[in-house]
Coordinates of N, CA and C in Angstrom, one line a residue:
M1 N 114.6 63.9 17.7 CA 115.7 63.9 18.6 C 116.2 65.3 18.9
P2 N 116.3 65.7 20.2 CA 116.8 67.1 20.6 C 118.2 67.3 20.1
R3 N 118.4 68.6 19.7 CA 119.7 69.0 19.2 C 120.7 69.1 20.4
A4 N 122.0 68.7 20.1 CA 123.0 68.8 21.1 C 123.2 70.3 21.5
P5 N 123.4 70.6 22.8 CA 123.6 72.0 23.2 C 124.8 72.6 22.5
N6 N 124.7 73.9 22.3 CA 125.8 74.7 21.7 C 126.4 75.5 22.8
H7 N 127.7 75.2 23.1 CA 128.4 75.8 24.2 C 129.3 76.9 23.8
R8 N 129.2 77.4 22.6 CA 130.1 78.4 22.1 C 130.1 79.7 22.9
K9 N 128.9 80.2 23.3 CA 128.9 81.4 24.1 C 129.6 81.2 25.4
A10 N 129.4 80.1 26.1 CA 130.0 79.8 27.4 C 131.5 79.7 27.2
I11 N 131.9 79.0 26.2 CA 133.4 78.9 26.0 C 134.1 80.2 25.7
N12 N 133.4 81.0 24.9 CA 134.0 82.3 24.6 C 134.1 83.2 25.9
H13 N 133.1 83.1 26.7 CA 133.2 83.8 28.0 C 134.3 83.3 28.9
L14 N 134.4 82.0 29.0 CA 135.5 81.4 29.9 C 136.8 81.8 29.4
K15 N 137.0 81.8 28.1 CA 138.3 82.1 27.5 C 138.7 83.6 27.7
N16 N 137.6 84.5 27.6 CA 137.9 85.9 27.8 C 138.2 86.3 29.2
V17 N 137.6 85.6 30.2 CA 137.7 86.0 31.6 C 138.9 85.3 32.3
D18 N 139.4 84.2 31.7 CA 140.4 83.5 32.4 C 141.4 82.8 31.5
P19 N 142.6 83.3 31.4 CA 143.6 82.8 30.4 C 144.0 81.3 30.8
V20 N 143.9 81.0 32.1 CA 144.2 79.6 32.5 C 143.2 78.7 31.9
M21 N 141.9 79.1 32.1 CA 140.8 78.2 31.6 C 140.9 78.2 30.1
A22 N 141.3 79.2 29.4 CA 141.5 79.2 28.0 C 142.4 78.2 27.5
E23 N 143.5 78.0 28.3 CA 144.5 77.0 28.0 C 143.9 75.6 28.2
V24 N 143.1 75.4 29.3 CA 142.5 74.1 29.5 C 141.5 73.8 28.4
I25 N 140.7 74.7 27.9 CA 139.8 74.5 26.9 C 140.5 74.1 25.6
D26 N 141.6 74.8 25.2 CA 142.3 74.5 24.0 C 142.9 73.1 24.1
R27 N 143.3 72.7 25.3 CA 144.0 71.4 25.5 C 143.0 70.3 25.4
V28 N 141.8 70.5 26.0 CA 140.8 69.4 26.1 C 140.0 69.3 24.7
G29 N 139.7 70.4 24.1 CA 139.0 70.4 22.9 C 137.5 70.7 23.1
K30 N 136.7 70.2 22.1 CA 135.2 70.4 22.1 C 134.5 69.9 23.3
C31 N 133.6 70.7 23.8 CA 132.8 70.4 25.0 C 131.7 69.4 24.6
A32 N 131.7 68.2 25.2 CA 130.7 67.2 24.8 C 129.6 67.1 25.9
L33 N 129.5 68.0 26.8 CA 128.5 68.0 27.9 C 127.1 68.0 27.3
E34 N 126.3 67.0 27.7 CA 124.9 67.0 27.3 C 124.1 66.3 28.3
P35 N 123.0 67.0 28.8 CA 122.2 66.4 29.9 C 121.6 65.1 29.5
R36 N 121.4 64.2 30.5 CA 120.7 62.9 30.2 C 119.2 63.1 30.2
A37 N 118.6 62.8 29.1 CA 117.2 63.1 28.9 C 116.3 61.9 29.2
E38 N 116.8 60.7 29.2 CA 116.0 59.5 29.3 C 115.4 59.3 30.7
G39 N 114.2 58.8 30.8 CA 113.6 58.5 32.1 C 113.0 59.8 32.7
T40 N 112.6 59.6 34.0 CA 112.0 60.7 34.7 C 113.0 61.3 35.7
H41 N 112.7 62.4 36.3 CA 113.6 62.9 37.4 C 113.7 61.9 38.5
F42 N 112.6 61.3 38.8 CA 112.6 60.3 39.9 C 113.6 59.2 39.6
D43 N 113.6 58.7 38.3 CA 114.5 57.7 37.9 C 115.9 58.1 38.1
A44 N 116.2 59.4 37.7 CA 117.6 59.9 37.8 C 118.1 60.0 39.2
V45 N 117.2 60.4 40.1 CA 117.7 60.5 41.5 C 117.9 59.1 42.1
M46 N 116.9 58.2 41.8 CA 117.0 56.8 42.2 C 118.3 56.2 41.7
R47 N 118.7 56.4 40.5 CA 119.9 55.9 39.9 C 121.1 56.5 40.6
A48 N 121.1 57.8 40.9 CA 122.2 58.4 41.6 C 122.4 57.8 43.0
I49 N 121.4 57.4 43.7 CA 121.5 56.8 45.0 C 122.1 55.4 44.8
I50 N 121.6 54.7 43.8 CA 122.1 53.3 43.6 C 123.6 53.3 43.3
F51 N 124.1 54.3 42.5 CA 125.4 54.3 42.1 C 126.4 54.9 43.1
Q52 N 125.9 55.5 44.2 CA 126.8 56.0 45.2 C 127.8 55.0 45.7
Q53 N 129.1 55.4 45.8 CA 130.1 54.6 46.4 C 130.3 53.2 45.8
L54 N 129.9 53.0 44.6 CA 130.1 51.7 43.9 C 130.7 52.0 42.5
S55 N 131.4 50.9 42.0 CA 131.9 51.0 40.6 C 130.7 51.1 39.7
G56 N 131.0 51.7 38.5 CA 129.9 51.7 37.5 C 129.4 50.4 37.1
Q57 N 130.2 49.4 37.0 CA 129.8 48.0 36.7 C 128.9 47.4 37.7
A58 N 129.4 47.5 39.0 CA 128.6 46.9 40.1 C 127.2 47.6 40.2
A59 N 127.2 48.9 40.2 CA 126.0 49.6 40.3 C 125.0 49.4 39.1
G60 N 125.6 49.3 37.9 CA 124.8 49.0 36.7 C 124.1 47.6 36.8
T61 N 124.8 46.7 37.4 CA 124.2 45.3 37.5 C 123.1 45.4 38.5
I62 N 123.2 46.1 39.6 CA 122.2 46.2 40.6 C 121.0 46.9 40.0
H63 N 121.3 48.0 39.3 CA 120.2 48.8 38.6 C 119.4 47.9 37.7
R64 N 120.1 47.1 36.9 CA 119.4 46.2 35.9 C 118.5 45.2 36.6
R65 N 119.0 44.6 37.7 CA 118.3 43.7 38.5 C 117.0 44.3 39.1
L66 N 117.2 45.5 39.5 CA 116.0 46.3 40.1 C 115.0 46.4 39.0
Q67 N 115.4 46.9 37.8 CA 114.5 47.1 36.7 C 113.8 45.8 36.3
D68 N 114.5 44.6 36.4 CA 113.9 43.3 36.1 C 112.7 43.0 37.0
L69 N 112.7 43.6 38.2 CA 111.5 43.4 39.1 C 110.3 44.0 38.6
Y70 N 110.4 45.0 37.7 CA 109.3 45.8 37.2 C 109.2 45.7 35.7
G71 N 109.5 44.5 35.1 CA 109.4 44.3 33.7 C 110.4 45.0 32.9
G72 N 111.6 45.3 33.4 CA 112.7 45.9 32.6 C 112.7 47.4 32.6
R73 N 112.0 48.0 33.5 CA 111.9 49.5 33.6 C 112.1 49.9 35.1
D74 N 112.4 51.2 35.3 CA 112.5 51.7 36.6 C 111.1 51.8 37.3
P75 N 111.0 51.5 38.6 CA 109.7 51.6 39.2 C 109.2 53.0 39.5
K76 N 107.9 53.1 39.5 CA 107.3 54.4 40.0 C 107.4 54.4 41.5
P77 N 107.2 55.6 42.1 CA 107.3 55.7 43.6 C 106.4 54.7 44.3
K78 N 105.1 54.7 43.9 CA 104.2 53.8 44.5 C 104.6 52.3 44.4
E79 N 105.1 51.9 43.3 CA 105.5 50.6 43.1 C 106.7 50.2 44.0
L80 N 107.6 51.2 44.1 CA 108.8 50.9 45.0 C 108.3 50.8 46.4
L81 N 107.4 51.6 46.9 CA 106.9 51.5 48.2 C 106.2 50.2 48.5
R82 N 105.6 49.7 47.5 CA 104.9 48.4 47.7 C 105.8 47.2 47.7
T83 N 107.0 47.4 47.3 CA 107.9 46.2 47.2 C 108.6 46.0 48.5
P84 N 108.5 44.7 49.0 CA 109.1 44.4 50.3 C 110.6 44.6 50.3
D85 N 111.1 45.1 51.4 CA 112.6 45.4 51.5 C 113.4 44.2 51.2
A86 N 113.0 43.0 51.6 CA 113.8 41.8 51.3 C 113.9 41.6 49.8
K87 N 112.9 41.9 49.0 CA 113.0 41.7 47.6 C 114.0 42.7 47.0
L88 N 114.0 43.9 47.5 CA 115.0 44.9 47.0 C 116.4 44.6 47.4
R89 N 116.5 44.0 48.6 CA 117.9 43.6 49.1 C 118.4 42.5 48.2
A90 N 117.5 41.6 47.7 CA 117.9 40.5 46.9 C 118.5 40.9 45.6
V91 N 118.2 42.1 45.1 CA 118.9 42.5 43.8 C 120.3 43.1 44.0
G92 N 120.6 43.2 45.3 CA 122.0 43.7 45.6 C 122.0 45.0 46.3
L93 N 120.9 45.6 46.6 CA 120.8 46.9 47.3 C 121.2 46.6 48.8
S94 N 122.0 47.5 49.4 CA 122.2 47.4 50.8 C 121.0 47.9 51.6
G95 N 121.0 47.5 52.9 CA 119.8 47.9 53.7 C 119.7 49.5 53.7
Q96 N 120.9 50.1 53.8 CA 120.9 51.6 53.8 C 120.3 52.2 52.5
K97 N 120.7 51.7 51.4 CA 120.2 52.2 50.1 C 118.7 51.9 49.9
T98 N 118.3 50.7 50.4 CA 116.9 50.4 50.4 C 116.1 51.5 51.1
R99 N 116.6 51.8 52.3 CA 115.9 52.9 53.1 C 115.9 54.2 52.4
Y100 N 117.0 54.5 51.7 CA 117.2 55.8 51.0 C 116.1 55.9 49.9
L101 N 116.0 54.8 49.1 CA 115.1 54.7 48.0 C 113.7 54.9 48.4
K102 N 113.4 54.2 49.5 CA 112.0 54.3 50.0 C 111.7 55.7 50.6
D103 N 112.7 56.3 51.2 CA 112.5 57.7 51.7 C 112.2 58.6 50.5
L104 N 113.0 58.4 49.4 CA 112.8 59.2 48.2 C 111.4 59.0 47.7
A105 N 110.9 57.8 47.6 CA 109.6 57.5 47.1 C 108.5 58.1 48.0
T106 N 108.7 58.0 49.3 CA 107.8 58.5 50.3 C 107.6 60.0 50.1
R107 N 108.8 60.7 50.0 CA 108.8 62.2 50.0 C 108.2 62.7 48.6
V108 N 108.4 61.9 47.6 CA 107.8 62.3 46.3 C 106.3 62.1 46.3
E109 N 105.9 61.0 46.9 CA 104.4 60.7 47.0 C 103.7 61.7 47.9
C110 N 104.3 62.1 49.0 CA 103.6 63.1 49.9 C 103.8 64.5 49.5
G111 N 104.6 64.8 48.5 CA 104.8 66.1 48.0 C 105.9 66.9 48.6
D112 N 106.6 66.3 49.6 CA 107.8 67.0 50.3 C 108.9 67.3 49.3
C113 N 109.1 66.4 48.3 CA 110.1 66.6 47.3 C 109.3 66.7 45.9
P114 N 109.1 67.9 45.4 CA 108.3 68.1 44.2 C 109.0 67.7 43.0
I115 N 109.3 66.4 42.8 CA 110.2 65.9 41.8 C 109.8 66.3 40.4
D116 N 108.5 66.3 40.1 CA 108.0 66.6 38.7 C 108.0 68.1 38.4
S117 N 108.2 69.0 39.4 CA 108.2 70.4 39.1 C 109.5 71.0 39.4
L118 N 110.6 70.2 39.5 CA 111.9 70.8 39.9 C 112.4 71.8 38.8
D119 N 112.1 71.6 37.6 CA 112.5 72.4 36.5 C 112.2 73.9 36.7
A120 N 111.1 74.1 37.4 CA 110.6 75.5 37.7 C 111.3 76.2 38.8
L121 N 112.1 75.4 39.6 CA 112.7 76.0 40.8 C 114.1 76.5 40.5
T122 N 114.6 77.3 41.4 CA 116.0 77.8 41.3 C 117.0 76.7 41.7
D123 N 118.2 76.9 41.4 CA 119.2 75.9 41.7 C 119.2 75.6 43.2
D124 N 119.2 76.7 44.0 CA 119.2 76.5 45.5 C 118.0 75.8 46.0
E125 N 116.8 76.1 45.4 CA 115.6 75.5 45.8 C 115.6 74.0 45.5
I126 N 116.2 73.6 44.3 CA 116.3 72.2 44.0 C 117.2 71.5 44.9
I127 N 118.4 72.1 45.3 CA 119.3 71.5 46.2 C 118.6 71.3 47.5
A128 N 117.8 72.2 48.0 CA 117.1 72.1 49.3 C 116.1 71.0 49.2
A129 N 115.4 70.9 48.1 CA 114.4 69.8 47.9 C 115.0 68.4 47.9
L130 N 116.1 68.3 47.1 CA 116.7 67.0 47.0 C 117.4 66.5 48.3
T131 N 118.1 67.5 48.9 CA 118.8 67.1 50.1 C 117.9 66.8 51.3
S132 N 116.6 67.0 51.2 CA 115.7 66.6 52.2 C 115.5 65.1 52.2
V133 N 115.9 64.5 51.1 CA 115.8 63.0 51.0 C 117.1 62.4 51.7
K134 N 116.8 61.3 52.4 CA 117.9 60.6 53.1 C 118.9 60.0 52.0
G135 N 120.2 60.2 52.1 CA 121.1 59.7 51.2 C 121.4 60.6 50.0
V136 N 120.8 61.7 49.9 CA 121.0 62.7 48.9 C 121.7 63.9 49.5
G137 N 123.0 64.1 49.2 CA 123.7 65.3 49.7 C 123.8 66.3 48.7
R138 N 124.5 67.4 49.1 CA 124.7 68.5 48.2 C 125.4 68.2 46.9
W139 N 126.4 67.3 46.9 CA 127.1 66.9 45.7 C 126.2 66.2 44.7
T140 N 125.4 65.2 45.3 CA 124.4 64.5 44.4 C 123.4 65.5 43.8
A141 N 123.0 66.4 44.6 CA 122.0 67.4 44.0 C 122.7 68.3 42.9
Q142 N 123.9 68.6 43.1 CA 124.6 69.4 42.1 C 124.8 68.6 40.8
M143 N 125.1 67.3 41.0 CA 125.2 66.4 39.8 C 123.9 66.4 39.0
F144 N 122.8 66.3 39.8 CA 121.5 66.3 39.1 C 121.3 67.6 38.4
L145 N 121.6 68.8 39.0 CA 121.5 70.0 38.3 C 122.3 70.1 37.0
M146 N 123.5 69.6 37.0 CA 124.4 69.6 35.9 C 124.0 68.7 34.8
F147 N 123.9 67.4 35.2 CA 123.8 66.3 34.2 C 122.3 65.9 33.8
R148 N 121.4 66.3 34.7 CA 120.0 66.0 34.4 C 119.3 67.2 33.8
L149 N 119.4 68.4 34.5 CA 118.7 69.6 34.1 C 119.5 70.5 33.2
G150 N 120.8 70.3 33.1 CA 121.6 71.1 32.3 C 121.7 72.5 32.8
R151 N 121.7 72.7 34.1 CA 121.8 74.1 34.6 C 123.2 74.6 34.3
P152 N 123.4 75.8 33.9 CA 124.7 76.2 33.3 C 125.7 76.7 34.4
D153 N 125.3 77.0 35.6 CA 126.2 77.8 36.5 C 126.3 77.0 37.8
V154 N 126.8 75.8 37.8 CA 127.0 75.0 39.0 C 128.4 74.6 39.1
L155 N 129.0 74.9 40.3 CA 130.4 74.6 40.6 C 130.4 73.7 41.8
P156 N 130.6 72.4 41.7 CA 130.7 71.5 42.8 C 132.0 71.6 43.6
D157 N 132.0 72.5 44.5 CA 133.2 72.8 45.2 C 133.8 71.7 46.1
L158 N 132.9 70.7 46.5 CA 133.4 69.6 47.3 C 133.9 68.5 46.5
D159 N 133.8 68.5 45.2 CA 134.2 67.4 44.3 C 135.7 67.3 44.2
L160 N 136.2 66.2 44.5 CA 137.7 66.0 44.5 C 138.3 66.2 43.1
G161 N 137.5 65.7 42.1 CA 138.0 65.9 40.7 C 138.1 67.4 40.3
I162 N 137.2 68.2 40.7 CA 137.3 69.6 40.5 C 138.5 70.2 41.2
Q163 N 138.7 69.8 42.4 CA 139.8 70.3 43.2 C 141.1 69.9 42.5
K164 N 141.2 68.6 42.1 CA 142.4 68.2 41.4 C 142.6 68.9 40.1
G165 N 141.5 69.2 39.3 CA 141.6 69.9 38.1 C 142.1 71.3 38.3
I166 N 141.7 72.0 39.3 CA 142.2 73.4 39.6 C 143.6 73.3 40.0
K167 N 144.0 72.4 40.8 CA 145.4 72.2 41.2 C 146.3 72.0 40.0
L168 N 145.9 71.2 39.1 CA 146.6 71.0 37.9 C 146.7 72.2 37.0
A169 N 145.5 72.8 36.7 CA 145.5 73.9 35.8 C 146.2 75.1 36.3
Y170 N 146.1 75.4 37.6 CA 146.7 76.6 38.1 C 148.1 76.3 38.8
K171 N 148.5 75.1 38.6 CA 149.8 74.7 39.1 C 150.0 75.0 40.6
L172 N 149.0 74.6 41.4 CA 149.0 74.8 42.8 C 149.8 73.7 43.5
R173 N 150.3 73.9 44.7 CA 151.1 72.9 45.4 C 150.2 71.9 46.1
K174 N 149.0 72.2 46.4 CA 148.1 71.3 47.0 C 146.6 71.5 46.5
H175 N 145.8 70.6 46.8 CA 144.4 70.7 46.4 C 143.7 71.9 47.1
P176 N 143.0 72.7 46.4 CA 142.3 73.9 47.0 C 141.2 73.4 47.9
L177 N 140.9 74.1 49.0 CA 139.8 73.9 49.8 C 138.5 74.4 49.1
P178 N 137.3 73.9 49.4 CA 136.1 74.4 48.8 C 136.0 75.9 48.7
K179 N 136.4 76.6 49.7 CA 136.3 78.0 49.7 C 137.1 78.6 48.6
R180 N 138.3 78.1 48.4 CA 139.2 78.6 47.3 C 138.6 78.2 46.0
V181 N 138.0 77.0 45.9 CA 137.4 76.6 44.6 C 136.4 77.6 44.2
L182 N 135.5 78.0 45.1 CA 134.5 79.0 44.8 C 135.1 80.4 44.4
K183 N 136.2 80.7 45.1 CA 136.9 82.0 44.8 C 137.5 82.0 43.4
V184 N 138.2 80.9 43.1 CA 138.8 80.7 41.7 C 137.7 80.7 40.6
G185 N 136.6 80.0 40.9 CA 135.6 79.9 39.9 C 134.6 81.0 39.8
A186 N 134.7 82.0 40.7 CA 133.7 83.1 40.6 C 133.7 83.8 39.2
K187 N 134.9 83.9 38.6 CA 135.0 84.6 37.3 C 134.3 83.8 36.2
W188 N 134.1 82.5 36.4 CA 133.5 81.7 35.4 C 132.0 81.9 35.2
A189 N 131.4 82.4 36.3 CA 129.9 82.6 36.2 C 129.6 83.5 35.0
P190 N 128.4 83.2 34.4 CA 127.4 82.2 34.7 C 127.5 80.9 34.0
Y191 N 128.7 80.4 33.8 CA 129.0 79.2 33.0 C 129.9 78.2 33.8
R192 N 129.7 78.2 35.1 CA 130.6 77.3 35.9 C 130.4 75.8 35.6
T193 N 129.2 75.4 35.1 CA 129.1 74.0 34.8 C 130.0 73.6 33.7
I194 N 130.1 74.4 32.6 CA 131.0 74.1 31.5 C 132.5 74.1 32.0
A195 N 132.8 75.1 32.8 CA 134.2 75.1 33.4 C 134.5 73.8 34.2
S196 N 133.5 73.4 35.0 CA 133.7 72.2 35.7 C 133.9 71.0 34.8
W197 N 133.1 70.9 33.8 CA 133.3 69.8 32.8 C 134.7 69.8 32.3
Y198 N 135.2 71.0 31.9 CA 136.6 71.0 31.4 C 137.6 70.6 32.4
L199 N 137.4 70.9 33.7 CA 138.4 70.5 34.7 C 138.4 69.0 34.9
W200 N 137.2 68.4 34.8 CA 137.2 66.9 34.9 C 137.9 66.3 33.7
R201 N 137.6 66.8 32.5 CA 138.2 66.2 31.3 C 139.7 66.5 31.3
L202 N 140.2 67.6 31.9 CA 141.6 67.9 31.9 C 142.4 66.7 32.6
L203 N 141.8 66.2 33.7 CA 142.4 65.1 34.4 C 142.5 63.9 33.5
D204 N 141.5 63.6 32.6 CA 141.6 62.5 31.7 C 142.7 62.7 30.6
V205 N 142.7 64.0 30.1 CA 143.8 64.3 29.1 C 145.2 64.2 29.7
D206 N 145.3 64.5 31.0 CA 146.6 64.5 31.6 C 147.1 63.1 31.9
K207 N 146.2 62.1 32.0 CA 146.6 60.8 32.4 C 147.7 60.2 31.5
P208 N 147.5 60.2 30.2 CA 148.5 59.5 29.3 C 149.9 60.1 29.5
A209 N 150.0 61.4 29.7 CA 151.3 62.1 29.8 C 152.0 61.6 31.1
K210 N 151.2 61.4 32.2 CA 151.8 61.0 33.4 C 152.1 59.5 33.4
A211 N 151.5 58.8 32.5 CA 151.7 57.3 32.5 C 153.0 57.0 31.7
K212 N 153.5 57.9 30.9 CA 154.6 57.7 30.1 C 155.9 57.5 30.9
V213 N 156.6 56.4 30.7 CA 157.8 56.1 31.4 C 159.0 56.2 30.4
P214 N 160.0 57.0 30.6 CA 161.1 57.1 29.7 C 161.8 55.7 29.5
R215 N 162.1 55.4 28.3 CA 162.8 54.1 28.0 C 164.2 54.2 28.3
S216 N 164.8 53.1 28.7 CA 166.2 53.1 29.0 C 167.0 52.9 27.7
N217 N 168.1 53.6 27.6 CA 168.9 53.4 26.4 C 169.9 52.2 26.5
T218 N 169.8 51.6 27.7 CA 170.8 50.5 27.9 C 170.2 49.1 27.4
G219 N 169.0 49.2 26.8 CA 168.4 48.0 26.2 C 167.7 47.1 27.2

């Protein structure tokens, strides 16, 4: 079993360059970010498409039904292309997502999206390759970089959670625009992935405090 990543160097850097981020790190605690290693890169992108704009429970059900078509595993690109659209729709996939998955499989098969050699590419090259697939935008490609490949310096500036986290941490009056997110996060390089993880977790840590309602002394 691979060892869990050690984020000590990244955390020390973030604390040294940004006192606000230092407070966030102390409040959140240990970084538990660890890339998902199971399955193939194709499986990971396919799963990302399935889970778009759905609750985790609903998307998980559709994903399991899809796997059931192939003996309880994710399909290979050729297998997916051979499967009739109606059969894919029957597991709960929308017509649009069915087209997205088949476009992914087609581009992987013809080599337009070099899925098996993405590890050797730069972050920008990977984003370009993945966003050539219908239904895969920059945000999805960035999530792949962070949570599949474990790339250390990704800052998803379009992500609402990141914007909310910066607003909370820096006590801003409104959510920062993507341009400001990049400006605020410039100092975190080359560990912006770790900083992003802490901003997401900050929102989770902050929820209980916001949920507390003062008790009335009148009984």
